[in-house]
Short mmCIF file of N, CA, C and O in Angstrom, two decimals:
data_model
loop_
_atom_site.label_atom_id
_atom_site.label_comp_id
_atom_site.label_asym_id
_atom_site.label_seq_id
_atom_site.Cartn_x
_atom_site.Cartn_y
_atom_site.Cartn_z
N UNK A 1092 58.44 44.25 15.27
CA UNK A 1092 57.49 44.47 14.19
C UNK A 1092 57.72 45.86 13.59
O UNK A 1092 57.94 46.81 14.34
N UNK A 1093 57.69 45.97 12.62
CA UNK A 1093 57.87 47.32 11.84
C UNK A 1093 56.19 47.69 10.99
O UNK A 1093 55.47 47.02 10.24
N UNK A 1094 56.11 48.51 11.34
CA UNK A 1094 54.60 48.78 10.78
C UNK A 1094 54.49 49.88 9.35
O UNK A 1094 54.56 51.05 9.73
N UNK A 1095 54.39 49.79 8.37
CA UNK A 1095 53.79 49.98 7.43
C UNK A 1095 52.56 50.86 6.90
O UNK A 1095 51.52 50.20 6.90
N UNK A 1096 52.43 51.96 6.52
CA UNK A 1096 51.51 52.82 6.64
C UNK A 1096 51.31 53.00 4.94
O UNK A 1096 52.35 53.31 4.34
N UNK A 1097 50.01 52.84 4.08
CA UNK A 1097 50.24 53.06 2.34
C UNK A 1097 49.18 54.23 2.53
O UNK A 1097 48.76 54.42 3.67
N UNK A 1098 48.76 54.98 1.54
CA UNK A 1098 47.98 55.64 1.26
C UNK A 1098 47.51 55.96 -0.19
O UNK A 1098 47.83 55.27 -1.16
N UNK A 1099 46.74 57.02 -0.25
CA UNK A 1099 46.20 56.94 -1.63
C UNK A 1099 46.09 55.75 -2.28
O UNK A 1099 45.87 54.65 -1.77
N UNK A 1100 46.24 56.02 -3.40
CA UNK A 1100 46.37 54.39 -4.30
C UNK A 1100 46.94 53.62 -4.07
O UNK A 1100 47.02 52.73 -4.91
N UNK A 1101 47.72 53.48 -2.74
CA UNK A 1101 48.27 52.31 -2.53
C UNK A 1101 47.40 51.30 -1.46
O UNK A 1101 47.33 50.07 -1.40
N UNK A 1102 46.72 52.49 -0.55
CA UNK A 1102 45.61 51.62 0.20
C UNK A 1102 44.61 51.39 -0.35
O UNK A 1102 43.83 50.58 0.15
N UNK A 1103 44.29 52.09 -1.69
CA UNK A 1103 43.08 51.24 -2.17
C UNK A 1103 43.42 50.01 -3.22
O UNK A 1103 42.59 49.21 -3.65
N UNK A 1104 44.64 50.05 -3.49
CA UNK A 1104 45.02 48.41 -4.64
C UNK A 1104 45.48 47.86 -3.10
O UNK A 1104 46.08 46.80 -3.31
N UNK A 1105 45.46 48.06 -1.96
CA UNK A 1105 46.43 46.66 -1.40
C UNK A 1105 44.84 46.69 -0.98
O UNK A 1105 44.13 45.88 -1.57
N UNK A 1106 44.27 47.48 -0.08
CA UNK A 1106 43.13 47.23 0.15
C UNK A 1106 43.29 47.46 1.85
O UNK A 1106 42.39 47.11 2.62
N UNK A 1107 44.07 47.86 2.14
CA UNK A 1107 45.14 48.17 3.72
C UNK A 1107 45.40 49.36 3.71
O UNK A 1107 46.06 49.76 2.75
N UNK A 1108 45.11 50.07 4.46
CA UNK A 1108 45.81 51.21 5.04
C UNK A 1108 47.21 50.95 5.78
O UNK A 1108 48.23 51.64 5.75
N UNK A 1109 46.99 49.92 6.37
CA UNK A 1109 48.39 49.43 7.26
C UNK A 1109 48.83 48.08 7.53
O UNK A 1109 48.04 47.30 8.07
N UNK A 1110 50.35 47.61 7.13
CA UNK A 1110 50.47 46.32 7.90
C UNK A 1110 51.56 45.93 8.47
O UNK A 1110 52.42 46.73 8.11
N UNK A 1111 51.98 45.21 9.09
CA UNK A 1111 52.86 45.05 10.00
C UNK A 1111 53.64 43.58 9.49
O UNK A 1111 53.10 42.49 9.29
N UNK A 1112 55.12 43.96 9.35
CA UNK A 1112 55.90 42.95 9.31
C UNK A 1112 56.98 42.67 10.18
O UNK A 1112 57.77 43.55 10.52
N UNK A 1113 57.06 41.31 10.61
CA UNK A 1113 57.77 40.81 11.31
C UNK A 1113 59.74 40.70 10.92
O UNK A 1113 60.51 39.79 10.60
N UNK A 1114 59.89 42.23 11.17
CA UNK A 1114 61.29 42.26 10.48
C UNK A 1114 61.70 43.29 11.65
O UNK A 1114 61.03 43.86 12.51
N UNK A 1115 63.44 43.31 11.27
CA UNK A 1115 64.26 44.26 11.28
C UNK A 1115 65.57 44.50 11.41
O UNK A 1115 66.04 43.36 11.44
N UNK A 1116 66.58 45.34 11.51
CA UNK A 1116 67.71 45.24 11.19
C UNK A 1116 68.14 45.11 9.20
O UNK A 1116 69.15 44.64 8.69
N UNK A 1117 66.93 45.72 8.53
CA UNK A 1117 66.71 45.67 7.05
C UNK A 1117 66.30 47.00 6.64
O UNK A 1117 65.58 47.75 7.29
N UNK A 1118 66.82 47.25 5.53
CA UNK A 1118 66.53 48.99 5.67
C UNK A 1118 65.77 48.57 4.21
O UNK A 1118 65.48 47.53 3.61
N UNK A 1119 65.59 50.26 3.99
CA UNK A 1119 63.84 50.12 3.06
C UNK A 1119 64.24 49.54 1.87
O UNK A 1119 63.21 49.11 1.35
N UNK A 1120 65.17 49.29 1.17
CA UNK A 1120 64.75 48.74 -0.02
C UNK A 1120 64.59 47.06 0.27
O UNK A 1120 63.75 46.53 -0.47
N UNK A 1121 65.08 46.41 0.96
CA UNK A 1121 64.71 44.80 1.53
C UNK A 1121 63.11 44.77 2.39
O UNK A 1121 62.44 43.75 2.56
N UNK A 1122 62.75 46.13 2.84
CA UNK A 1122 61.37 45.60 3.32
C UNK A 1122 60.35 46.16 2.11
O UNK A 1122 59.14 45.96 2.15
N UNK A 1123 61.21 47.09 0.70
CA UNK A 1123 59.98 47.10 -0.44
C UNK A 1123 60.05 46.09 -1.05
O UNK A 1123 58.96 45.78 -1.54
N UNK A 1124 61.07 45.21 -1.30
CA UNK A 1124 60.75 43.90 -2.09
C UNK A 1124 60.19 42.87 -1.03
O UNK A 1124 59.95 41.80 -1.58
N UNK A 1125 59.96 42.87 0.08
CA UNK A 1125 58.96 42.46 0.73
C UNK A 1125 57.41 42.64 0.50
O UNK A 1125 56.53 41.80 0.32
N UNK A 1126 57.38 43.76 0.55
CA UNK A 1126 55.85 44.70 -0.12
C UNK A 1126 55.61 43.99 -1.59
O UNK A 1126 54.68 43.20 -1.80
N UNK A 1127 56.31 44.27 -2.31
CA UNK A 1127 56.32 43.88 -3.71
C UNK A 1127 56.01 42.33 -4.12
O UNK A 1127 55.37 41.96 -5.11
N UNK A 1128 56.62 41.50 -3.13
CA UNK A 1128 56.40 40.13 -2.80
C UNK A 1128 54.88 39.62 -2.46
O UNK A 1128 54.39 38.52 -2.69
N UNK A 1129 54.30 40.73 -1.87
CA UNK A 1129 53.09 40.22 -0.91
C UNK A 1129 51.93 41.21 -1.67
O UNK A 1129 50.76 40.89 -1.47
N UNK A 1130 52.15 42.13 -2.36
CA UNK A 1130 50.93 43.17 -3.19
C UNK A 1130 51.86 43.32 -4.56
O UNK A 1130 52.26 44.44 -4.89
N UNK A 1131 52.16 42.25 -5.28
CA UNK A 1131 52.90 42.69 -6.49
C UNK A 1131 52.23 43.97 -7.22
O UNK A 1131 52.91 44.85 -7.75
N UNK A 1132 50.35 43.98 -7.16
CA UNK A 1132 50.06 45.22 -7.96
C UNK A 1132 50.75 46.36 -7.50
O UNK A 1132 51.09 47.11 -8.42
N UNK A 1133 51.04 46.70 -6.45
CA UNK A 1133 52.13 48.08 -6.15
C UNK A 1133 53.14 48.05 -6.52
O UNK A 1133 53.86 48.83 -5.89
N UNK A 1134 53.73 47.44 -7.41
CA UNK A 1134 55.43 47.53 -7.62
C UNK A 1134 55.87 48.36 -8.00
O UNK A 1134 57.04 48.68 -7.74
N UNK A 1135 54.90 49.14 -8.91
CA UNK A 1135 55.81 50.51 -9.55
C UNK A 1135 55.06 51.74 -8.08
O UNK A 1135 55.95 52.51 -7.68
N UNK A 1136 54.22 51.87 -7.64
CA UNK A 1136 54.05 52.22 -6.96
C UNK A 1136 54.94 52.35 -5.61
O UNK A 1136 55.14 53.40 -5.00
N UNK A 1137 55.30 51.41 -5.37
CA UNK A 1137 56.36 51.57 -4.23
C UNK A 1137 57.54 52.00 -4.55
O UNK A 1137 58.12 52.84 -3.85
N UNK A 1138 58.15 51.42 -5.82
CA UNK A 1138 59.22 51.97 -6.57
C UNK A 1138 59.35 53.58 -6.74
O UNK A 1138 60.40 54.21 -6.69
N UNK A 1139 58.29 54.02 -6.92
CA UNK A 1139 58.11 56.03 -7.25
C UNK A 1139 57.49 56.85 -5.94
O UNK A 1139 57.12 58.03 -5.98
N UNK A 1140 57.45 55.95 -4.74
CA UNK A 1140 57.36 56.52 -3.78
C UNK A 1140 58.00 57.25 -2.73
O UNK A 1140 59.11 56.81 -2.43
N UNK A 1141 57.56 58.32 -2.04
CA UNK A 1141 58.83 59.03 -1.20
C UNK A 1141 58.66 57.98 0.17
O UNK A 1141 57.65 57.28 0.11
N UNK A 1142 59.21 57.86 0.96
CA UNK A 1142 59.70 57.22 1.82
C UNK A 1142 59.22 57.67 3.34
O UNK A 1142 59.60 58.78 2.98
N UNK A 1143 58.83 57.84 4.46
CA UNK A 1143 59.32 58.19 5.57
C UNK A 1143 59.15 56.92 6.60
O UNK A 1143 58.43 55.92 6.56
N UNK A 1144 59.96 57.32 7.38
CA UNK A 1144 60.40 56.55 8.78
C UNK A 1144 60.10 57.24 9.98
O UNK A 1144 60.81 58.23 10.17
N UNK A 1145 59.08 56.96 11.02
CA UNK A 1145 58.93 57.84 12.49
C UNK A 1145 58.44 59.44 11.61
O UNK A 1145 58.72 60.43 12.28
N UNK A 1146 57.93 59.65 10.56
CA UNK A 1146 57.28 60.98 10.16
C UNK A 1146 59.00 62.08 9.56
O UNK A 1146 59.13 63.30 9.46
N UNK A 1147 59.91 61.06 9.32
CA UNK A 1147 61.14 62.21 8.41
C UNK A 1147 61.16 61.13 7.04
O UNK A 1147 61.01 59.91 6.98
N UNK A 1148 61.39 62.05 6.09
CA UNK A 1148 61.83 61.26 5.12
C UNK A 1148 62.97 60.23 5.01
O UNK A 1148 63.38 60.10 6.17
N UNK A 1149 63.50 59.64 4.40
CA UNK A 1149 64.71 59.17 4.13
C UNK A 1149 64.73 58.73 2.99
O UNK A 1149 63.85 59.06 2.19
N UNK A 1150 66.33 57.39 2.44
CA UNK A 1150 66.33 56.83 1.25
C UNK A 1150 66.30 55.34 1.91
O UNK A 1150 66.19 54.94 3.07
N UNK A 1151 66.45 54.67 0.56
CA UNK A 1151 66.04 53.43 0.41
C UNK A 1151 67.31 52.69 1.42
O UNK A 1151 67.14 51.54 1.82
N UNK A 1152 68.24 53.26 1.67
CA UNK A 1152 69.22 52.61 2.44
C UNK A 1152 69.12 52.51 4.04
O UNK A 1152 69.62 51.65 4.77
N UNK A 1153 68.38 53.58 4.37
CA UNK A 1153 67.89 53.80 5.90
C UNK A 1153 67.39 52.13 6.56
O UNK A 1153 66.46 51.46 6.10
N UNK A 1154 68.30 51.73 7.74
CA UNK A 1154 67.93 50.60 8.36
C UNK A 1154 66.85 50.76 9.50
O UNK A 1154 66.61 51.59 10.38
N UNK A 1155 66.37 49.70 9.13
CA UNK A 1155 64.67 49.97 9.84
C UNK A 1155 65.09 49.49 11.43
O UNK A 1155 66.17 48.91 11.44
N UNK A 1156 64.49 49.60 12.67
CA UNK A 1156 64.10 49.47 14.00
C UNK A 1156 63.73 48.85 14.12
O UNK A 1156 63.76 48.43 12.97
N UNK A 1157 62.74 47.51 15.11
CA UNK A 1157 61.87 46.72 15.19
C UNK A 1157 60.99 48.26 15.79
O UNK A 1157 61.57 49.21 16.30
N UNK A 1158 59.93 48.19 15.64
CA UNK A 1158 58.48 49.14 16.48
C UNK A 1158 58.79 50.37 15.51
O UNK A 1158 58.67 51.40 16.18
N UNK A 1159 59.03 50.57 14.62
CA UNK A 1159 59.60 51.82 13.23
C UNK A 1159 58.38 51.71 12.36
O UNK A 1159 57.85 50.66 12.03
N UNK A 1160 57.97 53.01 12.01
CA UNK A 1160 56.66 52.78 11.41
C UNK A 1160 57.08 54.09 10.18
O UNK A 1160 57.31 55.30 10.27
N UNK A 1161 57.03 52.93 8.85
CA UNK A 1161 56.88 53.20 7.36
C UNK A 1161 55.83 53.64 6.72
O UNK A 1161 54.81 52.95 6.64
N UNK A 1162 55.98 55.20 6.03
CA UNK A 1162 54.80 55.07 5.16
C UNK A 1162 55.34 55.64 3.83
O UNK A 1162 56.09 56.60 3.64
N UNK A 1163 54.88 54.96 3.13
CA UNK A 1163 55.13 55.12 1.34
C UNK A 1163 54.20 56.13 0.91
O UNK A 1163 52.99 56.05 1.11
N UNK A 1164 54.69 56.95 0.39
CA UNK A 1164 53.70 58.20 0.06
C UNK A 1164 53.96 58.28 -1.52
O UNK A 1164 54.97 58.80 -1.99
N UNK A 1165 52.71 57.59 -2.44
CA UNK A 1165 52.70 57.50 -3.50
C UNK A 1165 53.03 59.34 -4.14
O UNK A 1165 52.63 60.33 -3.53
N UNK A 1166 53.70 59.38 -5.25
CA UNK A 1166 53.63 60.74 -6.15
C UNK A 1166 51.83 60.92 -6.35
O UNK A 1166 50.91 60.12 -6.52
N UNK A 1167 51.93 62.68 -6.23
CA UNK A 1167 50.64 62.69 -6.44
C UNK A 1167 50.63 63.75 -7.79
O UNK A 1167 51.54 64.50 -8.13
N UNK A 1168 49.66 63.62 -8.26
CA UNK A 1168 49.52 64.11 -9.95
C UNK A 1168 48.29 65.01 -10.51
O UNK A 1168 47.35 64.27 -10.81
N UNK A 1169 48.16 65.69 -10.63
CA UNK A 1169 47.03 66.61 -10.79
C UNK A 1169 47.15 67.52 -11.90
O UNK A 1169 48.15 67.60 -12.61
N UNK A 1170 46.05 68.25 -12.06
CA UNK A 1170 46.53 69.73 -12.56
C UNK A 1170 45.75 71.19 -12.38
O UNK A 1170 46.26 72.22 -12.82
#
């Protein structure tokens, strides 16, 4: 299981703080069109998000672990 962590605006449009998919051996861009599949309202959201894996960043090519825990950290915008 690979677990999934959203925040900000992403846990309040999915409505989840966290979820868990039954994957692995798939690195992040095959488990965001997963995401995208299952909460289409995040699509651009996941798309402009930074990435981390186990608390380091990475890119979209990084192959995921089974027990690897993702969190999408939406851009944040202020002024």
């Amino acid at each position: 299981m690979i677990k999934v962590l959203f925040f900000a605006g992403l846990a309040e449009k999915t409505g989840q703080s966290e979820v868990e998919f039954d994957l692995q051996d798939v690195n992040i861009e095959a488990l965001g069109k997963k995401i995208i599949a299952e909460f289409p309202v995040i699509e651009n959201d996941v798309k402009n998000s930074m990435i981390a894996v186990n608390e380091e960043l990475v890119d979209e090519n990084t192959v995921l672990k089974a027990n690897d825990t993702v969190a999408f950290i939406p851009p944040v915008s202020g002024g």
